[in-house]
CSV table of C-alpha atoms in Angstrom, one decimal:
chain,number,residue,atom,x,y,z
R,8,MET,CA,43.0,6.3,219.8
R,9,LEU,CA,41.6,8.2,222.8
R,10,ARG,CA,39.3,10.2,220.6
R,11,GLU,CA,37.9,7.0,219.0
R,12,ILE,CA,37.3,5.4,222.4
R,13,LEU,CA,35.5,8.5,223.6
R,14,GLY,CA,33.5,8.5,220.4
R,15,ILE,CA,32.3,5.0,221.0
R,16,LEU,CA,31.4,5.8,224.6
R,17,THR,CA,29.6,9.0,223.5
R,18,GLY,CA,27.6,7.0,220.9
R,19,VAL,CA,26.6,4.3,223.4
R,20,SER,CA,25.5,6.9,226.0
R,21,LEU,CA,23.6,8.7,223.3
R,22,ALA,CA,21.7,5.5,222.4
R,23,LEU,CA,21.0,4.8,226.1
R,24,THR,CA,19.7,8.4,226.5
R,25,VAL,CA,17.3,8.1,223.5
R,26,TRP,CA,16.2,4.7,224.9
R,27,ARG,CA,15.3,6.2,228.3
R,28,TRP,CA,13.6,9.1,226.6
R,29,ALA,CA,11.4,6.7,224.6
R,30,LEU,CA,10.5,4.8,227.8
R,31,HIS,CA,9.5,7.9,229.6
R,32,ARG,CA,7.2,8.8,226.8
R,33,ARG,CA,5.5,5.4,227.0
R,34,PHE,CA,5.0,5.1,230.7
R,35,PRO,CA,1.5,6.2,231.9
R,36,LEU,CA,2.7,8.7,234.4
R,37,HIS,CA,0.2,10.9,236.3
R,38,LEU,CA,-2.9,8.9,235.2
R,39,PRO,CA,-6.0,10.1,237.0
R,40,GLU,CA,-6.3,8.3,240.3
R,41,CYS,CA,-9.3,6.1,240.8
R,42,GLY,CA,-9.9,3.4,243.4
R,43,ALA,CA,-12.1,0.4,243.7
R,44,ALA,CA,-15.5,0.4,245.2
R,45,GLY,CA,-15.7,0.2,249.0
R,46,ASP,CA,-16.5,-3.5,249.1
R,47,ALA,CA,-13.5,-4.2,246.8
R,48,CYS,CA,-11.0,-2.2,248.9
R,49,PRO,CA,-9.2,-4.3,251.5
R,50,GLY,CA,-8.6,-3.0,255.0
R,51,ILE,CA,-5.3,-1.1,255.0
R,52,THR,CA,-2.9,-0.1,257.8
R,53,PHE,CA,-0.7,2.9,257.1
R,54,LEU,CA,2.7,2.6,258.8
R,55,LYS,CA,4.6,5.9,259.4
R,56,PRO,CA,8.1,5.7,261.0
R,57,LEU,CA,9.0,9.2,262.1
R,58,LYS,CA,12.0,11.1,263.4
R,59,GLY,CA,12.2,14.9,263.6
R,60,ALA,CA,10.1,17.5,262.0
R,61,ASP,CA,10.4,20.5,259.7
R,62,GLU,CA,7.9,23.1,258.4
R,63,ALA,CA,6.5,20.7,255.8
R,64,THR,CA,6.1,17.6,258.1
R,65,LYS,CA,2.6,18.4,259.4
R,66,ASP,CA,1.1,19.0,255.9
R,67,CYS,CA,2.7,15.8,254.6
R,68,LEU,CA,1.2,13.8,257.5
R,69,ARG,CA,-2.1,15.5,257.1
R,70,SER,CA,-2.3,14.4,253.4
R,71,TRP,CA,-2.4,10.8,254.7
R,72,LEU,CA,-5.1,11.3,257.4
R,73,ALA,CA,-7.2,13.1,254.8
R,74,GLN,CA,-7.3,10.1,252.4
R,75,SER,CA,-10.6,9.3,250.8
R,76,TYR,CA,-10.3,5.5,251.3
R,77,PRO,CA,-13.5,3.6,250.9
R,78,GLY,CA,-12.4,0.7,253.0
R,79,PRO,CA,-11.4,0.4,256.7
R,80,ALA,CA,-8.1,2.2,257.5
R,81,GLN,CA,-5.7,2.4,260.4
R,82,PHE,CA,-2.9,4.9,260.9
R,83,LEU,CA,0.1,4.0,263.1
R,84,PHE,CA,2.7,6.8,263.7
R,85,GLY,CA,5.8,5.4,265.3
R,86,VAL,CA,8.5,7.5,267.0
R,87,ALA,CA,11.5,6.4,269.1
R,88,SER,CA,11.2,9.1,271.8
R,89,GLY,CA,8.4,11.1,273.3
R,90,ASP,CA,10.7,14.2,273.2
R,91,ASP,CA,10.9,14.1,269.4
R,92,PRO,CA,9.4,17.3,268.0
R,93,VAL,CA,7.3,15.4,265.5
R,94,CYS,CA,5.1,14.2,268.4
R,95,ALA,CA,3.5,17.6,268.8
R,96,ALA,CA,2.7,17.7,265.1
R,97,VAL,CA,1.1,14.2,265.3
R,98,ARG,CA,-0.9,15.0,268.4
R,99,ASP,CA,-2.3,18.2,266.7
R,100,LEU,CA,-3.3,16.1,263.7
R,101,LEU,CA,-5.0,13.4,265.8
R,102,ALA,CA,-7.1,16.2,267.4
R,103,GLU,CA,-7.9,17.6,263.9
R,104,PHE,CA,-9.0,14.1,262.7
R,105,PRO,CA,-10.8,12.7,265.8
R,106,HIS,CA,-12.9,10.1,263.8
R,107,VAL,CA,-9.9,8.5,262.1
R,108,ASP,CA,-8.4,5.3,263.6
R,109,ALA,CA,-5.0,6.7,264.3
R,110,GLN,CA,-2.4,6.4,267.0
R,111,LEU,CA,1.0,7.8,268.0
R,112,ILE,CA,3.1,4.8,269.2
R,113,LEU,CA,6.3,5.2,271.2
R,114,CYS,CA,8.8,2.7,269.9
R,115,PRO,CA,11.8,3.0,272.3
R,116,GLN,CA,13.4,-0.5,271.6
R,117,ASN,CA,16.5,-0.6,269.5
R,118,LEU,CA,15.8,-3.6,267.3
R,119,GLY,CA,18.7,-3.5,264.8
R,120,ALA,CA,21.0,-1.0,263.1
R,121,ASN,CA,18.3,0.4,260.9
R,122,ARG,CA,16.3,2.7,263.2
R,123,LYS,CA,13.5,3.1,260.7
R,124,VAL,CA,13.0,-0.6,260.5
R,125,SER,CA,13.3,-0.9,264.2
R,126,THR,CA,10.3,1.4,264.5
R,127,LEU,CA,8.4,-0.6,261.8
R,128,ARG,CA,9.0,-3.8,263.7
R,129,GLN,CA,7.3,-2.3,266.8
R,130,LEU,CA,4.4,-1.1,264.7
R,131,GLU,CA,4.0,-4.4,262.8
R,132,SER,CA,2.3,-6.3,265.6
R,133,LEU,CA,-0.3,-3.5,266.1
R,134,SER,CA,-1.5,-3.5,262.5
R,135,LYS,CA,-5.1,-4.7,262.0
R,136,TYR,CA,-5.6,-5.1,258.3
R,137,PRO,CA,-4.4,-7.4,255.4
R,138,LEU,CA,-2.8,-4.5,253.4
R,139,LEU,CA,0.2,-2.5,254.7
R,140,MET,CA,1.3,0.9,253.2
R,141,ILE,CA,4.7,2.1,254.4
R,142,SER,CA,5.7,5.6,253.6
R,143,ASP,CA,8.3,8.2,254.5
R,144,ALA,CA,7.5,11.2,256.7
R,145,ASP,CA,8.3,13.6,253.9
R,146,ALA,CA,5.8,12.0,251.4
R,147,ARG,CA,2.7,14.1,250.5
R,148,VAL,CA,-0.1,12.5,248.4
R,149,SER,CA,-3.5,13.3,246.9
R,150,PRO,CA,-6.8,12.3,248.6
R,151,HIS,CA,-7.4,9.3,246.4
R,152,PHE,CA,-3.8,8.0,246.4
R,153,ALA,CA,-4.3,5.0,248.7
R,154,ALA,CA,-7.5,3.8,247.0
R,155,SER,CA,-5.8,4.0,243.6
R,156,ILE,CA,-2.8,1.9,244.8
R,157,ALA,CA,-5.0,-0.6,246.6
R,158,SER,CA,-6.9,-1.3,243.4
R,159,LEU,CA,-3.6,-2.6,241.9
R,160,CYS,CA,-3.0,-5.2,244.7
R,161,ARG,CA,-4.2,-8.3,242.9
R,162,LYS,CA,-3.4,-11.9,243.9
R,163,ASP,CA,-0.3,-12.2,241.8
R,164,VAL,CA,1.1,-8.8,243.1
R,165,GLY,CA,3.5,-8.9,246.0
R,166,LEU,CA,4.3,-5.2,246.2
R,167,VAL,CA,3.2,-2.0,244.6
R,168,ASN,CA,5.4,1.1,244.6
R,169,CYS,CA,5.5,4.3,242.7
R,170,PHE,CA,7.8,7.0,241.6
R,171,TYR,CA,8.5,10.1,243.6
R,172,ARG,CA,9.7,13.6,242.9
R,173,LEU,CA,11.6,16.2,244.8
R,174,ALA,CA,8.8,18.7,245.1
R,175,ASN,CA,10.5,21.7,246.6
R,176,PRO,CA,14.1,22.3,245.3
R,177,ALA,CA,14.6,25.5,247.4
R,178,THR,CA,18.4,25.8,246.8
R,179,LEU,CA,20.7,25.5,243.8
R,180,ALA,CA,22.2,22.3,245.3
R,181,MET,CA,18.6,20.9,245.6
R,182,ARG,CA,18.1,21.8,241.9
R,183,TRP,CA,21.1,19.6,241.2
R,184,GLU,CA,19.5,16.7,243.1
R,185,ALA,CA,16.2,17.4,241.4
R,186,ILE,CA,17.8,16.5,238.1
R,187,ALA,CA,19.0,13.3,239.6
R,188,VAL,CA,15.6,12.4,241.0
R,189,ASN,CA,13.0,14.1,238.7
R,190,ALA,CA,14.8,13.5,235.4
R,191,ASP,CA,17.2,10.5,235.7
R,192,PHE,CA,16.2,8.2,238.5
R,193,TRP,CA,12.8,7.2,237.3
R,194,THR,CA,13.9,6.7,233.7
R,195,HIS,CA,16.8,4.5,234.8
R,196,VAL,CA,14.3,2.4,236.7
R,197,LEU,CA,12.1,2.1,233.6
R,198,GLN,CA,15.2,1.1,231.7
R,199,ALA,CA,16.1,-1.6,234.2
R,200,ALA,CA,12.6,-2.9,234.1
R,201,THR,CA,12.9,-3.6,230.4
R,202,VAL,CA,16.1,-5.6,230.9
R,203,LYS,CA,14.9,-7.8,233.7
R,204,ARG,CA,11.9,-8.4,236.0
R,205,ILE,CA,11.7,-5.8,238.8
R,206,ASP,CA,13.2,-7.2,242.0
R,207,PHE,CA,13.5,-4.1,244.1
R,208,ALA,CA,11.2,-1.5,245.7
R,209,LEU,CA,11.2,2.3,245.8
R,210,GLY,CA,11.1,3.4,249.4
R,211,ALA,CA,9.0,6.6,249.5
R,212,VAL,CA,5.8,4.6,249.5
R,213,MET,CA,5.5,0.7,249.5
R,214,THR,CA,2.3,-1.2,249.6
R,215,VAL,CA,2.5,-4.9,250.5
R,216,PRO,CA,0.1,-7.6,251.7
R,217,ALA,CA,0.7,-8.4,255.4
R,218,SER,CA,0.8,-12.1,254.4
R,219,GLU,CA,3.7,-11.4,252.0
R,220,LEU,CA,5.6,-9.5,254.7
R,221,ALA,CA,5.1,-12.3,257.2
R,222,ALA,CA,6.3,-14.9,254.6
R,223,ILE,CA,9.7,-13.2,254.3
R,224,GLY,CA,10.1,-13.0,258.1
R,225,GLY,CA,8.5,-9.6,258.7
R,226,PHE,CA,10.4,-6.4,259.2
R,227,ALA,CA,12.9,-8.4,261.4
R,228,ALA,CA,14.5,-9.7,258.3
R,229,LEU,CA,15.4,-6.2,257.3
R,230,SER,CA,16.6,-4.8,260.6
R,231,ASP,CA,20.3,-4.5,259.9
R,232,TYR,CA,20.2,-3.3,256.2
R,233,LEU,CA,20.6,0.2,255.0
R,234,ALA,CA,18.5,-0.3,251.8
R,235,ASP,CA,15.5,-1.9,253.5
R,236,ASP,CA,13.3,-1.0,250.5
R,237,TYR,CA,15.7,-2.9,248.1
R,238,GLN,CA,15.9,-5.9,250.5
R,239,LEU,CA,12.1,-6.0,250.8
R,240,GLY,CA,11.7,-6.0,247.1
R,241,GLN,CA,14.4,-8.7,246.6
R,242,ARG,CA,12.7,-11.0,249.1
R,243,ILE,CA,9.2,-10.7,247.7
R,244,ALA,CA,10.4,-11.1,244.1
R,245,ALA,CA,12.4,-14.2,245.2
R,246,ARG,CA,9.0,-15.7,246.2
R,247,GLY,CA,7.8,-15.3,242.6
R,248,ARG,CA,5.5,-12.4,243.3
R,249,LYS,CA,5.2,-9.5,240.9
R,250,ILE,CA,6.4,-6.0,241.9
R,251,MET,CA,4.4,-3.2,240.2
R,252,LEU,CA,5.2,0.4,239.4
R,253,ALA,CA,2.0,2.4,239.8
R,254,PRO,CA,1.4,5.5,237.6
R,255,ALA,CA,0.9,7.7,240.6
R,256,VAL,CA,3.7,10.1,241.8
R,257,VAL,CA,4.5,11.0,245.4
R,258,ASP,CA,5.7,14.4,246.3
R,259,CYS,CA,8.7,14.4,248.7
R,260,TRP,CA,9.2,17.6,250.6
R,261,GLU,CA,12.7,18.2,252.0
R,262,PRO,CA,14.0,21.0,254.2
R,263,PRO,CA,16.3,23.4,252.4
R,264,MET,CA,19.8,21.8,251.9
R,265,GLY,CA,23.1,23.2,250.9
R,266,TRP,CA,25.8,21.5,248.8
R,267,GLY,CA,27.3,19.6,251.7
R,268,ALA,CA,24.0,18.0,252.7
R,269,VAL,CA,23.0,17.1,249.1
R,270,TRP,CA,26.5,15.7,248.5
R,271,ARG,CA,26.2,13.4,251.5
R,272,HIS,CA,22.7,12.3,250.4
R,273,GLN,CA,23.9,11.5,246.9
R,274,LEU,CA,27.0,9.7,248.2
R,275,ARG,CA,24.9,7.6,250.6
R,276,TRP,CA,22.6,6.7,247.7
R,277,ALA,CA,25.6,5.8,245.5
R,278,ARG,CA,27.3,3.6,248.1
R,279,THR,CA,24.0,1.9,248.9
R,280,ILE,CA,23.5,0.9,245.2
R,281,ARG,CA,27.2,-0.1,244.9
R,282,VAL,CA,26.9,-2.5,247.8
R,283,CYS,CA,23.5,-3.9,246.7
R,284,GLN,CA,24.3,-4.2,242.9
R,285,PRO,CA,28.1,-3.9,242.5
R,286,GLY,CA,28.2,-5.1,238.9
R,287,PRO,CA,25.4,-2.9,237.5
R,288,PHE,CA,26.7,0.1,239.5
R,289,PHE,CA,30.3,-0.3,238.1
R,290,VAL,CA,29.1,-0.2,234.5
R,291,SER,CA,26.5,2.5,235.2
R,292,ILE,CA,29.2,5.1,234.4
R,293,ILE,CA,28.6,4.3,230.7
R,294,ASN,CA,25.1,5.6,231.1
R,295,ASN,CA,26.5,9.1,232.0
R,296,ALA,CA,25.2,10.9,228.9
R,297,GLY,CA,26.9,14.2,229.7
R,298,VAL,CA,30.5,13.5,230.6
R,299,TRP,CA,31.4,11.5,227.5
R,300,PRO,CA,30.4,14.1,225.0
R,301,LEU,CA,32.1,16.8,227.1
R,302,MET,CA,35.3,14.7,227.1
R,303,LEU,CA,35.1,14.1,223.4
R,304,LEU,CA,34.7,17.8,222.7
R,305,ALA,CA,37.6,18.6,225.0
R,306,VAL,CA,40.0,16.4,223.0
R,307,SER,CA,38.5,17.4,219.6
R,308,LEU,CA,38.8,21.2,219.7
R,309,ARG,CA,41.0,21.0,216.6
R,310,GLY,CA,40.0,17.5,215.7
R,311,PRO,CA,37.9,15.9,213.0
R,312,ALA,CA,34.4,17.3,212.3
R,313,TRP,CA,32.7,14.0,213.1
R,314,ALA,CA,33.9,14.1,216.7
R,315,VAL,CA,32.8,17.7,217.2
R,316,ALA,CA,29.4,17.0,215.6
R,317,LEU,CA,28.9,13.8,217.6
R,318,GLY,CA,29.8,15.5,220.9
R,319,LEU,CA,27.5,18.5,220.3
R,320,VAL,CA,24.6,16.3,219.2
R,321,ALA,CA,25.0,14.0,222.2
R,322,LEU,CA,25.3,16.8,224.6
R,323,ALA,CA,22.3,18.7,223.2
R,324,THR,CA,20.2,15.4,223.3
R,325,ARG,CA,21.2,14.8,226.9
R,326,ILE,CA,20.1,18.3,228.0
R,327,GLY,CA,16.9,18.3,225.9
R,328,THR,CA,15.7,14.9,227.0
R,329,ALA,CA,16.5,15.7,230.6
R,330,GLN,CA,14.4,18.8,230.4
R,331,GLN,CA,11.5,16.9,228.9
R,332,GLN,CA,11.7,14.2,231.6
R,333,LEU,CA,11.9,16.8,234.3
R,334,ALA,CA,8.8,18.6,232.9
R,335,ARG,CA,6.8,15.4,232.7
R,336,MET,CA,7.6,14.2,236.2
R,337,THR,CA,7.1,17.6,237.9
R,338,GLN,CA,4.5,19.0,235.5
R,339,ASP,CA,6.5,22.2,235.7
R,340,ARG,CA,8.5,23.8,232.9
R,341,SER,CA,10.3,26.4,235.1
R,342,TYR,CA,13.3,24.0,235.3
R,343,GLY,CA,14.3,25.1,231.7
R,344,ARG,CA,16.4,28.0,232.9
R,345,PHE,CA,18.6,25.6,234.8
R,346,TRP,CA,19.5,23.6,231.7
R,347,TRP,CA,23.2,24.1,232.4
R,348,LEU,CA,22.9,22.1,235.6
R,349,VAL,CA,22.4,18.9,233.6
R,350,PRO,CA,26.0,18.6,232.4
R,351,VAL,CA,27.3,19.9,235.7
R,352,LYS,CA,25.3,17.2,237.4
R,353,ASP,CA,26.8,14.6,235.1
R,354,VAL,CA,30.3,15.7,235.8
R,355,LEU,CA,29.6,15.6,239.6
R,356,ASP,CA,28.1,12.1,239.1
R,357,VAL,CA,31.5,10.9,238.0
R,358,VAL,CA,33.1,12.1,241.2
R,359,ILE,CA,30.3,10.5,243.3
R,360,TRP,CA,30.6,7.3,241.3
R,361,ALA,CA,34.4,7.1,242.1
R,362,ALA,CA,33.8,8.2,245.8
R,363,ALA,CA,31.4,5.3,246.2
R,364,PHE,CA,34.4,2.9,245.9
R,365,TRP,CA,36.6,4.9,248.2
R,366,GLY,CA,34.8,4.1,251.5
R,367,ASN,CA,32.0,2.1,253.2
R,368,HIS,CA,30.8,4.8,255.5
R,369,VAL,CA,27.5,6.7,255.2
R,370,GLU,CA,25.6,9.3,257.2
R,371,TRP,CA,21.9,8.6,257.7
R,372,ARG,CA,19.4,10.2,260.0
R,373,GLY,CA,22.1,12.0,261.9
R,374,GLU,CA,24.2,8.9,262.6
R,375,ARG,CA,27.3,7.4,260.9
R,376,TYR,CA,27.4,3.8,259.7
R,377,ARG,CA,29.7,1.4,258.0
R,378,ILE,CA,28.2,-0.8,255.3
R,379,ILE,CA,29.5,-4.3,255.2
R,380,ALA,CA,29.0,-7.1,252.6
R,381,GLY,CA,25.5,-7.6,251.5
R,382,GLY,CA,24.4,-4.1,252.5
R,383,GLN,CA,24.2,-4.6,256.2
R,384,LEU,CA,24.9,-1.7,258.6
R,385,VAL,CA,27.2,-1.4,261.5
R,386,ARG,CA,26.7,1.8,263.6
R,387,VAL,CA,30.0,3.6,264.1
């Protein structure tokens, strides 16, 4: 009986894997970026909440100041403390780009449990233009990125976001996370978008009309939530506005992380999703395309040929499709030698999935929080 159940779960996960693979082939990822003409580009304010700096921070921030945006643009870099090391990097960049409308803004007020949103609240009132682009400090983009995204902001669109990739997996643990981000996450988003209308946002870069943000109560409405990107997308979608996935890809540059740091990152992500979408998160274990064939093979070493054949086909399909999705997202085929990390990642995902139900605490930006009903944060 156990073998038959595992056979069914393996078959279902195999079908879901092939579905995701087909969707990744159809989505127009990495299309050449092209923006609208200058008179068609609305004025845009770039909001950058910052905390801390590493060796990649200055290059990431420089990529934004170097944007070839044909319309008026304003850059607001927010930081909670003047002693933060990121301030020196920003001041150097302001001197490097003296003709750009850019400011470093101190945001010392504590306006809610989410410190990132607290900074955004203090930047919000200083923005000049009708379009807002909010991005993480570790995001690096091409020179025409902003113009390309702005060209998608039509009247029926309430938010434009795009996929992101882990650009520098410097350790083995980060290679594990790269499979989660660069192979699985974006294809799961595509899968979700075929089932229902997109009602969430992806936080690396989000572009929203200032009028839409004001209509949901501004950043103040998100002050006490961990998943501020999810909450922003939910509120905008609830107003009947369309949320778009752009074909552009953002590079995220992380400092080198070991297994412990990556584990805490993945666990925070899992607990966030579990709180925001408890039902879909619970059944998401069925979509684990590596663990079910491994379990089927484990109980079928001396079992019927159909079970062994199904397990091997499903496992090979999982590894092969993950490698193709990685290669397409990263435009790099060097991940092939780490094929064995795909089933390892799937086994670890089961542990993370279970651990997401064992507690409500997360570590984020160096602080510890408890997540309560609805995804709100309480600082511990």
